[in-house]
C-alpha cells in the first residue's frame, strides 16, 4: 500500500530490498546500511534530526565507505567533516501521495529489455553519473517501462537503485503526446502494487520534469544529495 507521506527512509528500504549488505547497524540513534550498486553506497536514517545522533551513526562506518546517498541538508556538515565532497548531485525529492490517481493514457506501454540499455545510457542527460552496467542492472532488477512505435524505442523510464523513477526520456519528435506520463504511470502503479512508495528526484534547473511531476500530483518533499568524500590535500 502506498504512503500518504513518503520520506527518504522509503529509498533506503527499497535499496535494502535489492542489495546485499556490506555493513548494517541498527541502534537507538537510527540505522546505517551499506550496499553495493555501481559502488558501495551508504544510507543513514537518523531517528532524530540531531547532530549528536547522526555523528554517532557516522562513527560506525569504516573509513573505506565514502559514497553517501540521500543526504539531507541538515546532515551534510556532520557527514562531510574535514573531507571534500566530489561527484555531488543535489536534487529535490517529490513523492506521490496515497490516493492520487494518475491520468489514463491511451499509449501502449511495454517492458524494457536489457537490449535497450545502450540507447538509454547514451541518451539521458546524466550519463556521466551512470554507466552501461548500472543501466542494465536497473532494467533487470528494477521497474522499467517504454513506448515503442514500429519497433523503435520512443519513450522510457526506469527506477534507480533506490526505487526513484528516473531516466525519463522522450525522443524530441514524440514529445507532447503524453508518453512521459504514460511510462511514469505504468511504473508508479507497479511500485504501489508491490508495496513501495512512489518518488522522483529532480535537479533544480530541470523545469520540465518538475512541471510534469507536479502535474501528475507529486508533492515536493526536501532536498537530497549524493556525494563521494575525499581527503583534503
PDB file of N, CA and C in Angstrom, residues 32-105:
ATOM      1  N   UNK A  32      22.062   2.378   9.840  1.00  0.00           N
ATOM      2  CA  UNK A  32      23.058   2.560   8.782  1.00  0.00           C
ATOM      3  C   UNK A  32      23.033   1.318   7.905  1.00  0.00           C
ATOM      4  N   UNK A  33      23.048   1.528   6.587  1.00  0.00           N
ATOM      5  CA  UNK A  33      23.095   0.399   5.658  1.00  0.00           C
ATOM      6  C   UNK A  33      24.044   0.747   4.519  1.00  0.00           C
ATOM      7  N   UNK A  34      24.951  -0.172   4.214  1.00  0.00           N
ATOM      8  CA  UNK A  34      25.860  -0.018   3.079  1.00  0.00           C
ATOM      9  C   UNK A  34      25.644  -1.190   2.137  1.00  0.00           C
ATOM     10  N   UNK A  35      25.354  -0.899   0.887  1.00  0.00           N
ATOM     11  CA  UNK A  35      25.168  -1.941  -0.113  1.00  0.00           C
ATOM     12  C   UNK A  35      25.859  -1.550  -1.399  1.00  0.00           C
ATOM     13  N   UNK A  36      26.220  -2.540  -2.198  1.00  0.00           N
ATOM     14  CA  UNK A  36      26.968  -2.272  -3.415  1.00  0.00           C
ATOM     15  C   UNK A  36      26.053  -2.209  -4.625  1.00  0.00           C
ATOM     16  N   UNK A  37      26.057  -1.057  -5.304  1.00  0.00           N
ATOM     17  CA  UNK A  37      25.349  -0.899  -6.566  1.00  0.00           C
ATOM     18  C   UNK A  37      26.431  -0.648  -7.612  1.00  0.00           C
ATOM     19  N   UNK A  38      26.475   0.538  -8.205  1.00  0.00           N
ATOM     20  CA  UNK A  38      27.605   0.862  -9.069  1.00  0.00           C
ATOM     21  C   UNK A  38      28.856   1.117  -8.235  1.00  0.00           C
ATOM     22  N   UNK A  39      28.663   1.319  -6.947  1.00  0.00           N
ATOM     23  CA  UNK A  39      29.727   1.485  -5.962  1.00  0.00           C
ATOM     24  C   UNK A  39      29.093   1.244  -4.590  1.00  0.00           C
ATOM     25  N   UNK A  40      29.868   1.091  -3.519  1.00  0.00           N
ATOM     26  CA  UNK A  40      29.256   0.910  -2.190  1.00  0.00           C
ATOM     27  C   UNK A  40      28.612   2.222  -1.720  1.00  0.00           C
ATOM     28  N   UNK A  41      27.288   2.193  -1.527  1.00  0.00           N
ATOM     29  CA  UNK A  41      26.560   3.390  -1.112  1.00  0.00           C
ATOM     30  C   UNK A  41      26.134   3.294   0.346  1.00  0.00           C
ATOM     31  N   UNK A  42      26.335   4.403   1.058  1.00  0.00           N
ATOM     32  CA  UNK A  42      25.953   4.490   2.464  1.00  0.00           C
ATOM     33  C   UNK A  42      24.605   5.196   2.570  1.00  0.00           C
ATOM     34  N   UNK A  43      23.675   4.547   3.265  1.00  0.00           N
ATOM     35  CA  UNK A  43      22.385   5.151   3.603  1.00  0.00           C
ATOM     36  C   UNK A  43      22.301   5.281   5.113  1.00  0.00           C
ATOM     37  N   UNK A  44      21.911   6.446   5.588  1.00  0.00           N
ATOM     38  CA  UNK A  44      21.792   6.677   7.025  1.00  0.00           C
ATOM     39  C   UNK A  44      20.403   7.214   7.338  1.00  0.00           C
ATOM     40  N   UNK A  45      19.743   6.598   8.283  1.00  0.00           N
ATOM     41  CA  UNK A  45      18.452   7.086   8.759  1.00  0.00           C
ATOM     42  C   UNK A  45      18.581   7.398  10.247  1.00  0.00           C
ATOM     43  N   UNK A  46      18.599   8.687  10.566  1.00  0.00           N
ATOM     44  CA  UNK A  46      18.702   9.111  11.955  1.00  0.00           C
ATOM     45  C   UNK A  46      17.305   9.272  12.545  1.00  0.00           C
ATOM     46  N   UNK A  47      17.084   8.694  13.716  1.00  0.00           N
ATOM     47  CA  UNK A  47      15.758   8.767  14.333  1.00  0.00           C
ATOM     48  C   UNK A  47      15.343  10.193  14.666  1.00  0.00           C
ATOM     49  N   UNK A  48      16.337  11.039  14.930  1.00  0.00           N
ATOM     50  CA  UNK A  48      16.072  12.444  15.229  1.00  0.00           C
ATOM     51  C   UNK A  48      17.004  13.314  14.398  1.00  0.00           C
ATOM     52  N   UNK A  49      16.521  14.473  14.010  1.00  0.00           N
ATOM     53  CA  UNK A  49      17.331  15.398  13.221  1.00  0.00           C
ATOM     54  C   UNK A  49      18.279  16.156  14.150  1.00  0.00           C
ATOM     55  N   UNK A  50      19.176  15.416  14.772  1.00  0.00           N
ATOM     56  CA  UNK A  50      20.129  15.999  15.715  1.00  0.00           C
ATOM     57  C   UNK A  50      21.545  15.603  15.325  1.00  0.00           C
ATOM     58  N   UNK A  51      22.458  16.575  15.411  1.00  0.00           N
ATOM     59  CA  UNK A  51      23.846  16.334  15.053  1.00  0.00           C
ATOM     60  C   UNK A  51      24.454  15.201  15.873  1.00  0.00           C
ATOM     61  N   UNK A  52      24.118  15.146  17.168  1.00  0.00           N
ATOM     62  CA  UNK A  52      24.699  14.126  18.038  1.00  0.00           C
ATOM     63  C   UNK A  52      24.314  12.716  17.591  1.00  0.00           C
ATOM     64  N   UNK A  53      23.051  12.533  17.247  1.00  0.00           N
ATOM     65  CA  UNK A  53      22.590  11.217  16.808  1.00  0.00           C
ATOM     66  C   UNK A  53      23.245  10.822  15.492  1.00  0.00           C
ATOM     67  N   UNK A  54      23.288  11.750  14.562  1.00  0.00           N
ATOM     68  CA  UNK A  54      23.879  11.474  13.263  1.00  0.00           C
ATOM     69  C   UNK A  54      25.371  11.187  13.385  1.00  0.00           C
ATOM     70  N   UNK A  55      26.072  11.949  14.212  1.00  0.00           N
ATOM     71  CA  UNK A  55      27.506  11.752  14.412  1.00  0.00           C
ATOM     72  C   UNK A  55      27.799  10.355  14.952  1.00  0.00           C
ATOM     73  N   UNK A  56      26.959   9.887  15.854  1.00  0.00           N
ATOM     74  CA  UNK A  56      27.144   8.543  16.415  1.00  0.00           C
ATOM     75  C   UNK A  56      26.990   7.483  15.332  1.00  0.00           C
ATOM     76  N   UNK A  57      26.079   7.684  14.401  1.00  0.00           N
ATOM     77  CA  UNK A  57      25.884   6.733  13.306  1.00  0.00           C
ATOM     78  C   UNK A  57      27.052   6.760  12.327  1.00  0.00           C
ATOM     79  N   UNK A  58      27.559   7.953  12.025  1.00  0.00           N
ATOM     80  CA  UNK A  58      28.681   8.083  11.107  1.00  0.00           C
ATOM     81  C   UNK A  58      29.921   7.391  11.665  1.00  0.00           C
ATOM     82  N   UNK A  59      30.105   7.445  12.968  1.00  0.00           N
ATOM     83  CA  UNK A  59      31.280   6.836  13.597  1.00  0.00           C
ATOM     84  C   UNK A  59      31.283   5.312  13.483  1.00  0.00           C
ATOM     85  N   UNK A  60      30.140   4.723  13.165  1.00  0.00           N
ATOM     86  CA  UNK A  60      30.065   3.272  13.000  1.00  0.00           C
ATOM     87  C   UNK A  60      30.694   2.807  11.689  1.00  0.00           C
ATOM     88  N   UNK A  61      30.868   3.738  10.758  1.00  0.00           N
ATOM     89  CA  UNK A  61      31.305   3.376   9.415  1.00  0.00           C
ATOM     90  C   UNK A  61      32.820   3.241   9.303  1.00  0.00           C
ATOM     91  N   UNK A  62      33.241   2.271   8.490  1.00  0.00           N
ATOM     92  CA  UNK A  62      34.645   2.172   8.119  1.00  0.00           C
ATOM     93  C   UNK A  62      35.016   3.360   7.258  1.00  0.00           C
ATOM     94  N   UNK A  63      36.262   3.791   7.327  1.00  0.00           N
ATOM     95  CA  UNK A  63      36.724   4.918   6.515  1.00  0.00           C
ATOM     96  C   UNK A  63      36.733   4.575   5.025  1.00  0.00           C
ATOM     97  N   UNK A  64      36.572   3.286   4.711  1.00  0.00           N
ATOM     98  CA  UNK A  64      36.535   2.874   3.306  1.00  0.00           C
ATOM     99  C   UNK A  64      35.212   3.229   2.630  1.00  0.00           C
ATOM    100  N   UNK A  65      34.180   3.477   3.420  1.00  0.00           N
ATOM    101  CA  UNK A  65      32.874   3.796   2.857  1.00  0.00           C
ATOM    102  C   UNK A  65      32.747   5.309   2.698  1.00  0.00           C
ATOM    103  N   UNK A  66      32.856   5.767   1.466  1.00  0.00           N
ATOM    104  CA  UNK A  66      32.951   7.203   1.218  1.00  0.00           C
ATOM    105  C   UNK A  66      31.843   7.741   0.309  1.00  0.00           C
ATOM    106  N   UNK A  67      30.951   6.863  -0.167  1.00  0.00           N
ATOM    107  CA  UNK A  67      29.882   7.290  -1.071  1.00  0.00           C
ATOM    108  C   UNK A  67      28.561   7.340  -0.312  1.00  0.00           C
ATOM    109  N   UNK A  68      27.968   8.522  -0.233  1.00  0.00           N
ATOM    110  CA  UNK A  68      26.768   8.722   0.578  1.00  0.00           C
ATOM    111  C   UNK A  68      25.576   9.073  -0.299  1.00  0.00           C
ATOM    112  N   UNK A  69      24.438   8.442  -0.006  1.00  0.00           N
ATOM    113  CA  UNK A  69      23.224   8.635  -0.788  1.00  0.00           C
ATOM    114  C   UNK A  69      22.113   9.224   0.071  1.00  0.00           C
ATOM    115  N   UNK A  70      21.248   9.994  -0.558  1.00  0.00           N
ATOM    116  CA  UNK A  70      20.061  10.552   0.087  1.00  0.00           C
ATOM    117  C   UNK A  70      20.402  11.368   1.341  1.00  0.00           C
ATOM    118  N   UNK A  71      21.425  12.183   1.242  1.00  0.00           N
ATOM    119  CA  UNK A  71      21.840  13.026   2.363  1.00  0.00           C
ATOM    120  C   UNK A  71      20.978  14.281   2.377  1.00  0.00           C
ATOM    121  N   UNK A  72      20.335  14.551   3.494  1.00  0.00           N
ATOM    122  CA  UNK A  72      19.502  15.743   3.641  1.00  0.00           C
ATOM    123  C   UNK A  72      20.372  16.942   4.012  1.00  0.00           C
ATOM    124  N   UNK A  73      19.850  18.149   3.804  1.00  0.00           N
ATOM    125  CA  UNK A  73      20.642  19.355   4.023  1.00  0.00           C
ATOM    126  C   UNK A  73      21.239  19.413   5.424  1.00  0.00           C
ATOM    127  N   UNK A  74      20.453  19.078   6.429  1.00  0.00           N
ATOM    128  CA  UNK A  74      20.923  19.213   7.806  1.00  0.00           C
ATOM    129  C   UNK A  74      22.033  18.213   8.137  1.00  0.00           C
ATOM    130  N   UNK A  75      22.197  17.179   7.304  1.00  0.00           N
ATOM    131  CA  UNK A  75      23.167  16.122   7.569  1.00  0.00           C
ATOM    132  C   UNK A  75      24.536  16.396   6.943  1.00  0.00           C
ATOM    133  N   UNK A  76      24.598  17.341   6.007  1.00  0.00           N
ATOM    134  CA  UNK A  76      25.780  17.489   5.158  1.00  0.00           C
ATOM    135  C   UNK A  76      27.054  17.748   5.955  1.00  0.00           C
ATOM    136  N   UNK A  77      27.062  18.745   6.828  1.00  0.00           N
ATOM    137  CA  UNK A  77      28.287  19.112   7.537  1.00  0.00           C
ATOM    138  C   UNK A  77      28.776  17.989   8.446  1.00  0.00           C
ATOM    139  N   UNK A  78      27.863  17.288   9.104  1.00  0.00           N
ATOM    140  CA  UNK A  78      28.263  16.219  10.017  1.00  0.00           C
ATOM    141  C   UNK A  78      28.886  15.054   9.259  1.00  0.00           C
ATOM    142  N   UNK A  79      28.329  14.727   8.113  1.00  0.00           N
ATOM    143  CA  UNK A  79      28.881  13.621   7.325  1.00  0.00           C
ATOM    144  C   UNK A  79      30.175  14.033   6.637  1.00  0.00           C
ATOM    145  N   UNK A  80      30.246  15.259   6.138  1.00  0.00           N
ATOM    146  CA  UNK A  80      31.422  15.711   5.398  1.00  0.00           C
ATOM    147  C   UNK A  80      32.642  15.846   6.297  1.00  0.00           C
ATOM    148  N   UNK A  81      32.444  16.400   7.481  1.00  0.00           N
ATOM    149  CA  UNK A  81      33.542  16.612   8.443  1.00  0.00           C
ATOM    150  C   UNK A  81      34.686  17.382   7.796  1.00  0.00           C
ATOM    151  N   UNK A  82      35.913  16.836   7.792  1.00  0.00           N
ATOM    152  CA  UNK A  82      37.056  17.549   7.229  1.00  0.00           C
ATOM    153  C   UNK A  82      37.385  17.105   5.809  1.00  0.00           C
ATOM    154  N   UNK A  83      36.432  16.426   5.167  1.00  0.00           N
ATOM    155  CA  UNK A  83      36.663  15.920   3.825  1.00  0.00           C
ATOM    156  C   UNK A  83      36.121  16.896   2.770  1.00  0.00           C
ATOM    157  N   UNK A  84      36.422  16.596   1.535  1.00  0.00           N
ATOM    158  CA  UNK A  84      35.907  17.348   0.387  1.00  0.00           C
ATOM    159  C   UNK A  84      34.846  16.493  -0.304  1.00  0.00           C
ATOM    160  N   UNK A  85      33.746  17.122  -0.685  1.00  0.00           N
ATOM    161  CA  UNK A  85      32.697  16.398  -1.400  1.00  0.00           C
ATOM    162  C   UNK A  85      32.936  16.470  -2.907  1.00  0.00           C
ATOM    163  N   UNK A  86      32.956  15.309  -3.567  1.00  0.00           N
ATOM    164  CA  UNK A  86      33.120  15.257  -5.018  1.00  0.00           C
ATOM    165  C   UNK A  86      31.957  14.478  -5.616  1.00  0.00           C
ATOM    166  N   UNK A  87      31.811  14.554  -6.926  1.00  0.00           N
ATOM    167  CA  UNK A  87      30.728  13.872  -7.648  1.00  0.00           C
ATOM    168  C   UNK A  87      29.371  14.153  -6.987  1.00  0.00           C
ATOM    169  N   UNK A  88      29.197  15.391  -6.588  1.00  0.00           N
ATOM    170  CA  UNK A  88      27.989  15.732  -5.841  1.00  0.00           C
ATOM    171  C   UNK A  88      26.829  16.086  -6.772  1.00  0.00           C
ATOM    172  N   UNK A  89      25.680  15.509  -6.487  1.00  0.00           N
ATOM    173  CA  UNK A  89      24.442  15.851  -7.192  1.00  0.00           C
ATOM    174  C   UNK A  89      23.384  16.197  -6.161  1.00  0.00           C
ATOM    175  N   UNK A  90      22.729  17.342  -6.352  1.00  0.00           N
ATOM    176  CA  UNK A  90      21.685  17.806  -5.442  1.00  0.00           C
ATOM    177  C   UNK A  90      20.360  17.821  -6.193  1.00  0.00           C
ATOM    178  N   UNK A  91      19.340  17.235  -5.593  1.00  0.00           N
ATOM    179  CA  UNK A  91      18.023  17.165  -6.223  1.00  0.00           C
ATOM    180  C   UNK A  91      16.933  17.508  -5.210  1.00  0.00           C
ATOM    181  N   UNK A  92      15.773  17.848  -5.752  1.00  0.00           N
ATOM    182  CA  UNK A  92      14.579  17.951  -4.932  1.00  0.00           C
ATOM    183  C   UNK A  92      13.832  16.631  -5.031  1.00  0.00           C
ATOM    184  N   UNK A  93      13.420  16.110  -3.899  1.00  0.00           N
ATOM    185  CA  UNK A  93      12.677  14.852  -3.860  1.00  0.00           C
ATOM    186  C   UNK A  93      11.176  15.163  -3.886  1.00  0.00           C
ATOM    187  N   UNK A  94      10.452  14.510  -4.784  1.00  0.00           N
ATOM    188  CA  UNK A  94       8.998  14.602  -4.873  1.00  0.00           C
ATOM    189  C   UNK A  94       8.416  13.210  -4.653  1.00  0.00           C
ATOM    190  N   UNK A  95       7.285  13.122  -3.965  1.00  0.00           N
ATOM    191  CA  UNK A  95       6.630  11.827  -3.793  1.00  0.00           C
ATOM    192  C   UNK A  95       5.163  11.925  -4.192  1.00  0.00           C
ATOM    193  N   UNK A  96       4.599  10.777  -4.524  1.00  0.00           N
ATOM    194  CA  UNK A  96       3.201  10.706  -4.937  1.00  0.00           C
ATOM    195  C   UNK A  96       2.370  10.204  -3.761  1.00  0.00           C
ATOM    196  N   UNK A  97       1.529  11.051  -3.171  1.00  0.00           N
ATOM    197  CA  UNK A  97       0.743  10.633  -2.001  1.00  0.00           C
ATOM    198  C   UNK A  97      -0.243   9.511  -2.342  1.00  0.00           C
ATOM    199  N   UNK A  98      -0.554   8.731  -1.336  1.00  0.00           N
ATOM    200  CA  UNK A  98      -1.574   7.711  -1.486  1.00  0.00           C
ATOM    201  C   UNK A  98      -2.897   8.388  -1.846  1.00  0.00           C
ATOM    202  N   UNK A  99      -3.625   7.797  -2.768  1.00  0.00           N
ATOM    203  CA  UNK A  99      -4.901   8.350  -3.154  1.00  0.00           C
ATOM    204  C   UNK A  99      -4.862   9.185  -4.410  1.00  0.00           C
ATOM    205  N   UNK A 100      -3.673   9.620  -4.817  1.00  0.00           N
ATOM    206  CA  UNK A 100      -3.560  10.368  -6.060  1.00  0.00           C
ATOM    207  C   UNK A 100      -3.612   9.383  -7.221  1.00  0.00           C
ATOM    208  N   UNK A 101      -4.578   9.555  -8.091  1.00  0.00           N
ATOM    209  CA  UNK A 101      -4.735   8.686  -9.251  1.00  0.00           C
ATOM    210  C   UNK A 101      -4.119   9.350 -10.472  1.00  0.00           C
ATOM    211  N   UNK A 102      -3.217   8.654 -11.103  1.00  0.00           N
ATOM    212  CA  UNK A 102      -2.581   9.207 -12.285  1.00  0.00           C
ATOM    213  C   UNK A 102      -3.524   9.133 -13.483  1.00  0.00           C
ATOM    214  N   UNK A 103      -3.403  10.077 -14.408  1.00  0.00           N
ATOM    215  CA  UNK A 103      -4.347  10.137 -15.531  1.00  0.00           C
ATOM    216  C   UNK A 103      -4.257   8.929 -16.451  1.00  0.00           C
ATOM    217  N   UNK A 104      -5.394   8.586 -17.058  1.00  0.00           N
ATOM    218  CA  UNK A 104      -5.437   7.483 -18.002  1.00  0.00           C
ATOM    219  C   UNK A 104      -4.646   7.847 -19.258  1.00  0.00           C
ATOM    220  N   UNK A 105      -4.013   6.848 -19.835  1.00  0.00           N
ATOM    221  CA  UNK A 105      -3.260   7.060 -21.063  1.00  0.00           C
ATOM    222  C   UNK A 105      -3.642   6.002 -22.091  1.00  0.00           C
TER     223      UNK A 105
END
